[in-house]
Amino acid sequence: MNMKNKSNSITLGILLSAALLVIFFPSGKAYCREIKPLWLTLAPAKPSDNAEICEQHLPPAADTVKRKAAKKNGRPASSAGNRNPRYGGSGKPSRFESEHRPMPKRNYWLNLNRPTPGLKAYIMRPDGAVETTTVQPLLAGVQVQVDTPMGDGPAHGANNVYVVDRHVVDDVLVVRTAKWLTIHHNCGWGHDHKFDEIRQTSQANRDIPLEIVIDNLWDTNFHSRVMSGDELHIRLLSNGRPVSGAKLTVTSDKGWSKKITSGKDGAARLQLIRDYYPAGWLSFKREKKSAFKVLAEYEKAEPGVYQDSPYSRVLMSSTFSWRYYPARQEYHSYAWGLGIALVFSLVSGLGVYIHRERRKKPMREIVFDE
Amino acid sequence: MNKLQRIINNSNISRFRFYMQILFFGLLIYGGHLAINIGDQLPTFSCVFNADRGGSCYLLGFQHQMALPFNRLFSGRGIGVLIGLASFVGWFIILNKSWCGFICPLGTMQDWLTKLRQKFRIRPAEYSASMFAGLSTAKYFLLVLLILIPMGMGNSFFGLPTLNHDFAVPFCMICPGRTLLPVMTGDFSQLTIDFSSRTKMVLTVLGMAITGIFLVGSIVKKRFFCLFCPMSAFHYIFSRASLLRLNKDGAKCTKCGNCYRACDVGIRAIADDIESKNIVMDDCMLCLKCVEACPENNCLTASFLGIPVFQSTEQGFFKRQEDKCRDK
């Protein structure tokens, strides 16, 4: 009997403790909370993309209007790569921007159903000037519009687009950042002496709460130079200052991912794995673009007030995606190159030697018979 | 003035050329290190594939422009093409074909290989007259191809399908300048076969095969590649408009053949032709060796804007012979 009473009291105690935990420590949820990071993409997100979008807000036949315009003009209508099959495109909206086709206006999409009250978008020009840009809700989702004036002016180079969302949930300030990097360039504006390492580098914006910066994304001819096998030099910054101990997740195109932690100086290095294995030589595409995604998450205890809502902790996330190509070593061979040059050198050298030997005339002694 | 003219006419232009070649080789191959870029429409092989170049060969840009669809080529975009061509012609008419003889880095490399042959005492090769005439047409054939192949990428001829983009810059892919000039800066990345597509593979195999032949050919034959050079053919179209000329006074020519024997390319007409006043041939690289080797007073004259800059003189000829004997 005593034993039964004892077990009942233990059960009651556990239940009471659990109830107290739930009542008095609601912020405990923050530790196991998974915030949905913001992502910027070229096409509206689909529900399958883990977006905060419901089925009824699906885009109307994925940019039908733009595709019609593209058909009419015979050229792609947006910066979203080459969609027109006539120009080698697949006809589907591309995940990649063209690096050599300047656009006066660029549109990016967020994986949101509607804009949140704390949502703001910025663009940082190559010369460091920061401007706010338009965020507008459309049927297909939330669109960020960016002006990139045509011509070889201050917009020529790397333009960083940022979207920052802040809101307080359960005593936690959630700060979500998405970054998109676009090159505004036309080959006609010139290459030589135009490539300014600073203007073409993904620069840090001091107003951004958590920012992913990857160095050396472009080659001096304004083409992306990241290839599988390359080591990514990632820096994580919070308002321009390095962030150590942040969790970084890098995911390749095929879904391979690796988690790393930023070091003391906010730096992290990671080698991109090869994940392109076509069926055969003929199906290999040298120019195949793949995208890797970088997600950074960081949490710190920092009490404060945001829009009259107090919070005790800050949970930050930041995202960035970029393209990469198959490594040059996958399809270039020095052995064959040097071998062929050697064979042709030897054959032509031998040919010259034989030709000269055959043209030698033996000396003939003429003897007069008296 | 006459004294200055005499000093120039008695000078050793080959030695001057040797130093100019070194200077321009340094400028065009390594000039990028000093942030030098003298232009992207140069009428010489300053290879674009060399990242440290101090200027760029016009042929790469020209091939790119030829790949434009006709409706764009003959629209406003064509103005850019014309500006590029005008820049090329502007550079060219100043120095005429001496871009080949004094400036071309690939030509300089061939001259160095010739020096190597002389060190090893290998007998030089010469073409027969008929062979020379036959081979000499190859550069025009290559010039036509380097225009037509890119055009076939942007336009359909006779309803045929357009060529794929791997045919871009077809001449550059087979040019030994692409493979060898970057090597001079320690960049060996062009010495490979590109297996990414059949077209690339064929073009890079051709490029490496031609590189092998170029190395042997340049050792046994002076200026071996110049006979096939489409840039030389391109030059010749505008040669008559050039400010620098090489004139011959046929009445003073004794047909001794010195000029022909001195010619690195082996142009027979320089000795045989006593009718033409302008003696710059399509294969000529205006190295002025013929002027140096001519013993007749004012028979051969290099002039700039009609002003004689270097003339053949008996005194100059014998002085150079004396110097040569003394050096030996």
XYZ file of C-alpha atoms in Angstrom:
698
model
C 0.000 0.000 0.000
C 2.798 2.311 0.978
C 4.626 1.404 -2.166
C 1.579 2.290 -4.279
C 1.230 5.660 -2.571
C 4.932 6.313 -3.079
C 4.765 5.611 -6.849
C 1.665 7.785 -7.196
C 3.393 10.691 -5.490
C 6.459 10.289 -7.758
C 4.248 10.379 -10.865
C 2.424 13.417 -9.547
C 5.713 15.119 -8.820
C 6.992 14.523 -12.356
C 3.786 15.836 -13.882
C 3.886 18.920 -11.669
C 7.504 19.601 -12.547
C 6.732 19.303 -16.261
C 3.767 21.656 -15.879
C 5.899 24.171 -14.004
C 8.578 24.004 -16.700
C 6.018 24.663 -19.388
C 4.385 27.506 -17.454
C 7.408 29.336 -16.103
C 10.054 28.668 -18.762
C 8.403 29.217 -22.129
C 11.631 30.568 -23.554
C 13.080 27.100 -23.235
C 11.373 26.383 -26.528
C 13.897 28.608 -28.229
C 16.685 26.119 -27.681
C 15.001 23.505 -29.741
C 13.276 25.906 -32.135
C 14.067 25.480 -35.787
C 13.595 28.774 -37.525
C 12.836 28.608 -41.201
C 15.604 30.549 -42.898
C 14.846 33.057 -45.610
C 16.082 32.255 -49.098
C 16.280 34.457 -52.157
C 15.705 32.729 -55.469
C 15.161 33.684 -59.095
C 11.809 31.935 -59.365
C 8.895 31.880 -56.913
C 9.200 29.128 -54.357
C 7.044 26.028 -54.387
C 5.642 24.325 -51.264
C 8.084 21.495 -51.850
C 10.946 23.965 -51.389
C 10.212 24.032 -47.662
C 8.794 27.480 -48.102
C 6.170 29.207 -46.033
C 3.800 29.032 -48.985
C 0.517 27.224 -49.201
C -0.711 25.353 -52.258
C -3.233 28.008 -53.252
C -0.451 30.571 -53.623
C 1.397 28.615 -56.249
C 2.711 30.805 -59.070
C 0.504 31.030 -62.130
C 2.156 28.533 -64.480
C 5.656 29.698 -63.539
C 6.088 33.040 -65.237
C 3.801 32.420 -68.163
C 3.688 36.093 -69.013
C 7.460 36.420 -69.146
C 7.850 33.307 -71.216
C 5.362 34.684 -73.712
C 7.407 37.868 -73.874
C 10.536 35.818 -74.362
C 8.935 33.949 -77.235
C 7.900 37.184 -78.829
C 11.321 38.807 -78.585
C 13.270 35.673 -79.308
C 15.439 36.352 -76.279
C 15.085 35.662 -72.583
C 13.019 38.304 -70.865
C 14.628 38.257 -67.466
C 17.952 37.934 -65.793
C 17.051 34.411 -64.788
C 19.400 32.776 -67.245
C 18.622 31.564 -70.708
C 15.140 30.140 -70.852
C 14.620 30.143 -74.553
C 15.221 26.712 -76.104
C 16.267 28.426 -79.333
C 19.292 29.818 -77.500
C 20.148 26.580 -75.788
C 17.911 27.093 -72.779
C 15.681 24.417 -71.377
C 12.544 26.543 -71.463
C 12.282 26.333 -67.668
C 13.097 29.238 -65.360
C 16.773 29.043 -64.576
C 18.200 28.927 -61.092
C 21.129 31.025 -62.248
C 21.537 34.552 -63.449
C 23.419 35.305 -66.602
C 26.764 36.864 -65.786
C 27.014 38.682 -69.085
C 23.539 40.060 -69.592
C 22.846 43.301 -67.811
C 19.269 44.013 -66.792
C 17.791 47.373 -65.791
C 15.551 45.662 -63.224
C 16.027 42.414 -61.412
C 13.449 40.464 -59.473
C 14.107 37.963 -56.743
C 11.652 35.873 -54.810
C 11.460 35.040 -51.147
C 10.241 31.761 -49.711
C 7.428 33.608 -47.940
C 3.727 33.724 -48.463
C 3.390 37.368 -47.482
C 5.796 39.990 -46.198
C 6.238 40.114 -42.460
C 6.049 43.518 -40.691
C 9.768 43.480 -39.920
C 10.889 42.669 -43.466
C 13.307 45.029 -45.142
C 15.368 44.746 -48.305
C 18.581 46.523 -49.222
C 21.011 46.623 -52.064
C 24.666 47.454 -51.692
C 26.254 48.794 -54.868
C 29.803 47.971 -55.934
C 30.944 51.383 -54.692
C 29.600 50.615 -51.199
C 26.426 52.750 -51.377
C 23.467 51.109 -49.622
C 19.877 51.701 -50.768
C 16.570 50.238 -49.677
C 14.635 48.343 -52.329
C 11.038 47.405 -52.932
C 9.446 44.330 -51.400
C 6.034 43.571 -52.781
C 3.560 40.778 -52.196
C 2.376 39.095 -55.374
C 0.167 36.141 -55.998
C 3.177 33.907 -56.495
C 4.932 35.045 -53.343
C 7.021 37.926 -52.069
C 9.134 39.641 -54.667
C 12.155 41.847 -54.131
C 12.745 44.347 -56.904
C 16.160 45.791 -57.552
C 17.182 48.523 -59.970
C 20.473 48.015 -61.751
C 20.812 51.003 -64.087
C 22.253 50.110 -67.464
C 25.624 51.431 -68.493
C 29.113 51.331 -67.161
C 28.402 53.280 -63.980
C 28.446 52.751 -60.222
C 26.264 49.641 -60.569
C 28.882 47.904 -62.751
C 30.172 45.054 -60.653
C 28.910 43.033 -57.732
C 25.595 44.169 -56.285
C 24.658 42.595 -52.941
C 20.938 42.184 -52.295
C 19.861 41.628 -48.678
C 16.551 40.838 -47.096
C 16.340 41.072 -43.318
C 13.368 39.970 -41.271
C 13.052 40.617 -37.530
C 10.331 39.451 -35.192
C 10.006 38.423 -31.558
C 8.602 35.015 -30.729
C 8.429 33.712 -27.184
C 11.043 36.005 -25.695
C 13.399 35.339 -28.604
C 14.313 37.856 -31.283
C 14.465 35.968 -34.551
C 16.606 37.674 -37.179
C 16.583 36.084 -40.604
C 18.821 37.313 -43.408
C 18.966 36.239 -47.018
C 21.657 37.441 -49.376
C 21.894 37.359 -53.151
C 24.901 38.439 -55.119
C 24.476 39.588 -58.684
C 27.024 40.712 -61.222
C 25.878 43.641 -63.285
C 28.149 43.470 -66.271
C 28.229 43.620 -70.014
C 31.258 42.465 -71.971
C 30.755 45.535 -74.154
C 31.636 47.707 -71.160
C 35.068 46.116 -71.261
C 37.098 43.660 -69.224
C 40.662 44.827 -68.991
C 41.307 47.288 -66.204
C 37.610 47.115 -65.344
C 38.027 44.230 -62.978
C 38.501 45.818 -59.631
C 39.003 43.150 -56.993
C 37.224 45.254 -54.388
C 34.253 46.111 -56.601
C 33.789 42.502 -57.638
C 34.121 41.016 -54.189
C 31.179 40.154 -52.060
C 31.516 42.990 -49.591
C 30.357 43.188 -46.034
C 27.511 45.466 -45.096
C 27.817 46.877 -41.585
C 24.031 47.133 -41.235
C 23.411 43.437 -41.714
C 22.992 41.429 -38.497
C 24.457 38.191 -39.864
C 26.158 38.035 -43.209
C 27.915 35.320 -45.165
C 30.840 36.552 -47.245
C 32.688 34.269 -49.631
C 35.837 35.625 -51.218
C 37.048 35.098 -54.793
C 33.787 34.167 -56.451
C 34.659 35.749 -59.787
C 37.528 35.520 -62.159
C 39.005 38.635 -63.705
C 36.870 38.117 -66.813
C 33.687 38.414 -64.726
C 32.879 34.717 -64.947
C 32.173 32.690 -61.857
C 35.284 30.712 -61.062
C 34.070 28.393 -58.319
C 34.559 24.767 -59.289
C 33.929 21.543 -57.460
C 37.022 20.717 -55.466
C 37.665 24.372 -54.683
C 38.051 25.481 -51.116
C 35.457 28.032 -50.069
C 36.814 30.837 -47.935
C 33.771 31.807 -45.908
C 33.611 34.679 -43.476
C 30.731 35.195 -41.114
C 30.105 38.761 -39.997
C 27.617 40.419 -37.713
C 27.346 44.141 -38.400
C 30.768 43.973 -40.002
C 32.391 42.169 -37.045
C 33.492 38.525 -37.237
C 31.270 35.952 -35.570
C 32.896 32.937 -34.003
C 31.130 29.741 -33.017
C 28.341 30.075 -35.584
C 27.087 26.899 -37.211
C 27.469 26.760 -40.955
C 25.812 24.208 -43.171
C 26.984 23.968 -46.761
C 24.776 21.900 -49.036
C 25.787 20.875 -52.541
C 23.482 20.638 -55.539
C 22.818 16.951 -55.003
C 22.052 17.422 -51.334
C 25.381 16.513 -49.766
C 25.906 18.709 -46.756
C 28.561 19.422 -44.203
C 28.354 21.329 -40.956
C 31.236 23.438 -39.751
C 31.725 26.069 -37.102
C 33.197 29.486 -37.721
C 36.554 30.128 -36.079
C 37.767 33.007 -33.941
C 37.999 35.422 -36.848
C 34.616 34.339 -38.167
C 36.318 32.361 -40.925
C 35.533 28.874 -42.069
C 36.986 26.846 -44.911
C 35.307 24.057 -46.742
C 36.135 22.095 -49.858
C 33.296 21.670 -52.328
C 32.894 18.020 -53.157
C 32.435 16.700 -56.659
C 28.844 15.660 -57.115
C 28.452 15.655 -60.870
C 28.697 12.172 -62.307
C 27.124 12.055 -65.771
C 26.301 8.710 -67.336
C 29.020 8.940 -69.940
C 31.530 11.139 -71.687
C 29.041 12.372 -74.268
C 26.588 13.544 -71.638
C 29.262 15.496 -69.762
C 28.593 19.225 -69.758
C 31.565 21.452 -69.085
C 29.336 24.441 -68.463
C 26.972 22.640 -66.119
C 26.068 24.986 -63.327
C 25.249 23.623 -59.929
C 24.260 25.559 -56.851
C 25.570 25.225 -53.345
C 23.763 26.742 -50.401
C 25.252 28.117 -47.243
C 23.140 28.439 -44.123
C 24.574 30.116 -41.034
C 22.904 29.953 -37.657
C 23.940 31.764 -34.530
C 22.359 32.193 -31.135
C 23.350 34.529 -28.354
C 21.960 35.670 -25.020
C 21.311 39.358 -25.465
C 18.325 40.927 -23.767
C 16.608 43.805 -25.489
C 13.371 45.215 -26.803
C 12.198 45.101 -30.397
C 9.046 47.025 -31.317
C 7.850 47.047 -27.683
C 8.430 43.300 -27.350
C 11.123 42.353 -24.861
C 13.408 39.434 -25.570
C 16.251 37.748 -23.770
C 17.921 35.837 -26.595
C 18.680 36.463 -30.246
C 18.469 33.699 -32.807
C 19.972 34.593 -36.176
C 20.105 32.846 -39.496
C 21.631 33.880 -42.769
C 21.578 32.263 -46.184
C 23.527 32.573 -49.400
C 23.734 30.445 -52.512
C 26.175 30.436 -55.381
C 27.020 28.438 -58.451
C 29.872 26.095 -59.210
C 31.097 24.213 -62.236
C 32.813 20.871 -62.790
C 36.506 21.072 -62.012
C 38.792 21.691 -64.981
C 40.817 18.613 -64.073
C 37.804 16.457 -64.830
C 38.033 17.060 -68.557
C 41.558 18.346 -69.227
C 44.508 16.049 -69.723
C 48.126 17.146 -69.717
C 49.309 13.620 -70.476
C 47.367 13.484 -73.730
C 48.275 17.043 -74.651
C 51.990 16.681 -74.134
C 51.927 13.168 -75.589
C 50.332 14.370 -78.821
C 52.769 17.293 -79.105
C 55.672 14.913 -78.539
C 54.453 12.384 -81.110
C 53.991 15.080 -83.746
C 57.405 16.584 -82.937
C 59.060 13.196 -83.317
C 57.180 12.302 -86.485
C 57.903 15.646 -88.135
C 61.535 15.573 -86.984
C 61.912 12.060 -88.332
C 60.204 13.120 -91.558
C 62.684 15.945 -92.048
C 65.604 13.626 -91.309
C 64.430 10.920 -93.722
C 63.694 13.506 -96.413
C 67.208 14.904 -96.085
C 68.807 11.475 -96.080
C 66.949 10.477 -99.249
C 68.027 13.621 -101.032
C 71.689 12.944 -100.372
C 73.393 12.040 -103.625
C 76.287 9.620 -103.357
C 79.504 10.904 -104.837
C 80.250 9.235 -108.097
C 83.831 8.996 -109.284
C 84.165 9.332 -113.002
C 87.019 7.318 -114.354
C 88.157 7.956 -117.847
C 89.143 4.855 -119.698
C 92.060 5.873 -121.795
C 70.855 65.279 -91.759
C 72.933 63.482 -94.359
C 75.350 62.428 -91.650
C 72.516 61.004 -89.538
C 71.128 59.211 -92.586
C 74.583 57.751 -93.274
C 74.917 56.524 -89.681
C 71.515 54.819 -89.892
C 72.227 53.302 -93.300
C 75.540 51.938 -92.045
C 74.017 50.540 -88.881
C 73.316 46.925 -88.096
C 69.531 46.809 -88.285
C 69.476 43.119 -87.325
C 71.037 43.931 -83.982
C 68.545 46.751 -83.481
C 65.756 44.334 -84.389
C 67.057 41.754 -81.929
C 66.815 44.241 -79.051
C 63.422 45.530 -80.200
C 62.116 41.976 -80.281
C 63.259 41.416 -76.699
C 61.694 44.703 -75.628
C 58.344 43.940 -77.244
C 58.417 40.337 -76.081
C 58.767 41.613 -72.520
C 56.076 44.232 -73.043
C 53.506 41.940 -74.633
C 54.143 38.822 -72.571
C 54.822 40.323 -69.136
C 53.400 43.860 -69.496
C 50.335 42.994 -67.421
C 52.563 42.802 -64.343
C 53.225 46.514 -64.767
C 49.543 47.256 -65.500
C 50.429 47.893 -69.135
C 47.782 47.280 -71.759
C 48.454 48.821 -75.120
C 45.211 47.626 -76.660
C 42.905 44.744 -77.495
C 43.120 45.057 -81.270
C 46.813 44.548 -81.815
C 47.853 43.226 -85.229
C 50.208 40.728 -83.624
C 50.088 37.518 -81.614
C 49.903 38.863 -78.106
C 47.878 35.963 -76.847
C 44.726 36.583 -74.850
C 45.195 33.237 -73.128
C 48.253 34.701 -71.428
C 46.974 36.379 -68.277
C 50.067 38.590 -67.942
C 49.878 40.051 -71.449
C 50.463 43.718 -72.125
C 48.015 43.834 -75.048
C 45.740 41.482 -76.929
C 45.736 39.955 -80.385
C 42.869 41.209 -82.534
C 42.014 37.806 -83.972
C 40.264 36.533 -80.830
C 37.915 39.508 -80.628
C 37.392 39.422 -84.366
C 36.362 35.763 -84.300
C 33.972 36.491 -81.432
C 32.414 39.307 -83.421
C 32.057 37.143 -86.511
C 29.882 34.776 -84.466
C 27.147 37.411 -84.231
C 23.929 36.653 -86.111
C 23.744 38.700 -89.320
C 20.755 40.726 -88.104
C 22.866 41.939 -85.172
C 26.121 42.196 -87.093
C 24.465 44.541 -89.587
C 22.729 46.612 -86.918
C 24.019 49.035 -84.299
C 26.212 46.262 -82.945
C 28.127 46.389 -86.208
C 29.476 49.794 -85.199
C 31.432 48.088 -82.424
C 32.817 45.607 -84.942
C 33.852 48.455 -87.230
C 35.477 50.344 -84.351
C 37.488 47.217 -83.510
C 38.544 46.815 -87.124
C 39.422 50.498 -87.366
C 41.616 50.197 -84.253
C 43.347 47.168 -85.763
C 43.934 49.002 -89.042
C 45.057 52.102 -87.140
C 47.724 50.130 -85.304
C 48.708 48.275 -88.446
C 49.159 51.147 -90.865
C 51.738 52.793 -88.620
C 54.215 49.950 -88.797
C 52.935 47.828 -91.667
C 54.246 44.280 -91.554
C 57.089 45.130 -89.226
C 54.559 44.085 -86.542
C 55.652 40.607 -87.633
C 59.362 41.260 -87.949
C 59.960 43.447 -84.914
C 57.083 42.877 -82.490
C 55.315 39.501 -82.852
C 56.210 37.378 -79.789
C 55.577 34.153 -81.693
C 57.893 35.358 -84.458
C 60.513 36.174 -81.827
C 60.218 32.653 -80.467
C 60.786 31.288 -83.965
C 63.897 33.442 -84.318
C 65.197 32.079 -81.016
C 64.592 28.528 -82.228
C 66.547 29.400 -85.372
C 69.426 30.558 -83.158
C 69.207 27.216 -81.381
C 69.492 25.406 -84.701
C 72.526 27.467 -85.623
C 74.127 26.533 -82.308
C 73.606 22.847 -83.080
C 74.820 23.388 -86.655
C 71.726 21.837 -88.186
C 71.321 22.626 -91.863
C 68.421 25.019 -92.575
C 65.548 23.935 -94.799
C 64.341 25.774 -97.869
C 61.237 25.424 -99.949
C 61.256 25.037 -103.692
C 59.529 27.827 -105.615
C 56.451 25.703 -106.359
C 56.211 24.463 -102.786
C 56.559 28.005 -101.475
C 53.763 29.205 -103.729
C 51.513 26.339 -102.654
C 52.126 26.722 -98.922
C 51.798 30.477 -99.133
C 48.087 30.171 -99.968
C 47.402 28.260 -96.724
C 47.156 31.478 -94.706
C 44.298 32.771 -96.873
C 42.508 29.472 -96.436
C 42.919 29.774 -92.648
C 41.743 33.393 -92.729
C 38.578 32.414 -94.586
C 37.968 29.575 -92.123
C 38.433 31.779 -89.081
C 35.720 34.047 -90.461
C 33.324 31.399 -91.763
C 33.395 28.997 -88.813
C 32.346 31.608 -86.212
C 29.757 32.903 -88.702
C 28.357 29.388 -88.858
C 27.777 29.518 -85.127
C 25.449 32.485 -85.241
C 23.920 31.907 -88.664
C 22.572 29.035 -90.644
C 24.071 28.618 -94.103
C 21.908 26.949 -96.763
C 19.496 25.711 -94.110
C 22.206 23.722 -92.356
C 22.162 23.632 -88.543
C 24.331 26.199 -86.776
C 27.638 25.114 -85.323
C 27.885 24.612 -81.591
C 29.578 27.153 -79.331
C 32.650 25.016 -78.857
C 33.710 26.251 -82.296
C 34.226 29.731 -80.866
C 37.681 31.172 -81.695
C 38.640 28.188 -83.887
C 41.964 29.642 -84.996
C 43.017 30.408 -81.426
C 42.396 26.789 -80.543
C 44.924 25.610 -83.131
C 47.345 28.536 -82.830
C 50.731 27.654 -81.281
C 50.662 31.103 -79.690
C 47.866 29.927 -77.380
C 49.806 26.904 -76.215
C 53.326 28.335 -76.079
C 53.110 32.012 -75.127
C 51.446 31.411 -71.716
C 54.243 28.915 -71.001
C 56.634 31.887 -71.022
C 54.886 33.147 -67.880
C 54.797 29.736 -66.215
C 51.207 28.994 -67.189
C 51.047 25.471 -68.617
C 47.272 25.229 -68.554
C 46.930 25.402 -72.347
C 49.052 22.303 -72.941
C 46.104 20.015 -72.399
C 43.487 18.164 -74.377
C 39.970 19.264 -73.533
C 37.734 16.199 -73.410
C 34.592 18.092 -72.467
C 33.125 17.725 -75.961
C 34.066 16.177 -79.278
C 34.587 19.588 -80.874
C 36.858 20.801 -78.104
C 38.751 17.544 -78.162
C 39.390 17.726 -81.912
C 40.423 21.382 -81.744
C 42.787 20.925 -78.809
C 44.308 17.801 -80.396
C 44.916 19.855 -83.541
C 46.365 22.632 -81.390
C 48.843 20.336 -79.667
C 49.744 18.561 -82.928
C 50.452 21.932 -84.571
C 52.481 22.945 -81.515
C 54.665 19.863 -81.967
C 55.097 20.549 -85.678
C 55.737 24.237 -84.953
C 58.626 23.450 -82.623
C 60.382 21.146 -85.086
C 59.465 23.262 -88.098
C 60.809 26.452 -86.510
C 64.088 24.731 -85.744
C 64.687 23.514 -89.286
C 63.067 26.398 -91.186
C 63.379 30.101 -90.439
C 60.009 31.685 -89.646
C 58.296 28.397 -90.375
C 54.840 29.418 -89.136
C 54.726 32.853 -90.819
C 53.918 31.232 -94.136
C 50.659 29.877 -92.680
C 49.792 32.840 -90.484
C 46.265 34.202 -91.156
C 47.226 37.417 -89.375
C 49.793 37.943 -92.118
C 47.054 37.466 -94.726
C 44.851 39.917 -92.848
C 47.733 42.412 -92.770
C 48.228 42.222 -96.489
C 44.691 43.497 -97.142
C 45.667 46.849 -95.595
C 49.373 46.844 -96.414
C 49.094 49.276 -99.317
C 47.637 51.940 -97.013
C 50.514 51.726 -94.561
C 52.770 54.633 -93.669
C 55.843 52.423 -93.539
C 56.837 51.088 -96.935
C 59.574 49.107 -98.560
C 60.332 50.367 -102.048
C 62.568 48.919 -104.689
C 64.256 50.760 -107.511
C 64.366 48.048 -110.170
C 66.785 50.026 -112.333
C 69.465 49.739 -109.667
C 68.943 46.022 -109.013
C 71.628 43.703 -110.395
C 69.688 40.570 -109.391
C 72.600 39.405 -107.287
C 70.143 37.501 -105.088
C 71.562 38.722 -101.757
C 68.157 39.936 -100.634
C 66.554 36.561 -101.327
C 69.312 34.708 -99.473
C 68.925 37.055 -96.486
C 65.134 36.690 -96.381
C 64.037 34.510 -93.454
C 60.724 33.650 -95.078
C 62.333 32.924 -98.456
C 60.518 35.371 -100.729
C 62.013 34.918 -104.182
C 60.156 37.889 -105.651
C 62.242 40.328 -103.649
C 65.149 39.496 -105.965
C 63.279 38.647 -109.147
C 60.742 41.462 -109.246
C 62.255 44.577 -110.789
C 58.951 46.024 -111.952
C 57.147 46.695 -108.651
C 58.012 49.762 -106.640
C 56.296 48.617 -103.428
C 58.011 45.350 -102.686
C 56.136 44.358 -99.507
C 54.781 40.884 -100.279
C 52.086 39.028 -98.349
C 54.700 36.822 -96.674
C 57.065 39.699 -95.912
C 57.615 40.549 -92.257
C 59.468 43.782 -92.964
C 62.510 42.741 -90.966
C 64.630 44.849 -93.381
C 67.281 42.130 -93.672
C 67.011 42.473 -97.450
C 67.869 46.186 -97.242
C 70.829 45.312 -95.072
C 72.043 42.693 -97.539
C 71.687 44.844 -100.655
C 75.028 46.301 -101.904
C 73.452 48.749 -104.368
C 72.990 52.380 -103.396
C 69.306 53.208 -102.746
C 68.057 50.088 -104.505
C 65.918 49.137 -101.502
C 64.457 51.858 -99.290
C 62.309 51.652 -96.194
C 60.370 54.901 -95.903
C 57.908 56.302 -93.404
C 55.432 58.820 -94.823
C 57.690 59.048 -97.863
C 60.764 59.941 -95.791
C 63.568 57.363 -96.199
C 64.406 55.803 -92.842
C 66.735 53.023 -93.932
C 68.348 52.593 -97.333
C 70.640 50.073 -98.914
C 74.088 51.512 -99.537
C 77.338 50.064 -100.749
C 79.158 51.623 -97.798
C 76.686 50.205 -95.316
C 76.844 46.761 -96.902
C 80.637 46.576 -96.704
C 80.714 47.989 -93.200
C 78.328 45.304 -91.995
C 80.380 42.629 -93.777
C 83.505 43.913 -92.060
C 81.752 43.841 -88.690
C 80.593 40.313 -89.354
C 84.098 39.150 -90.242
C 85.470 40.854 -87.145
C 82.877 39.154 -84.930
C 83.803 35.751 -86.344
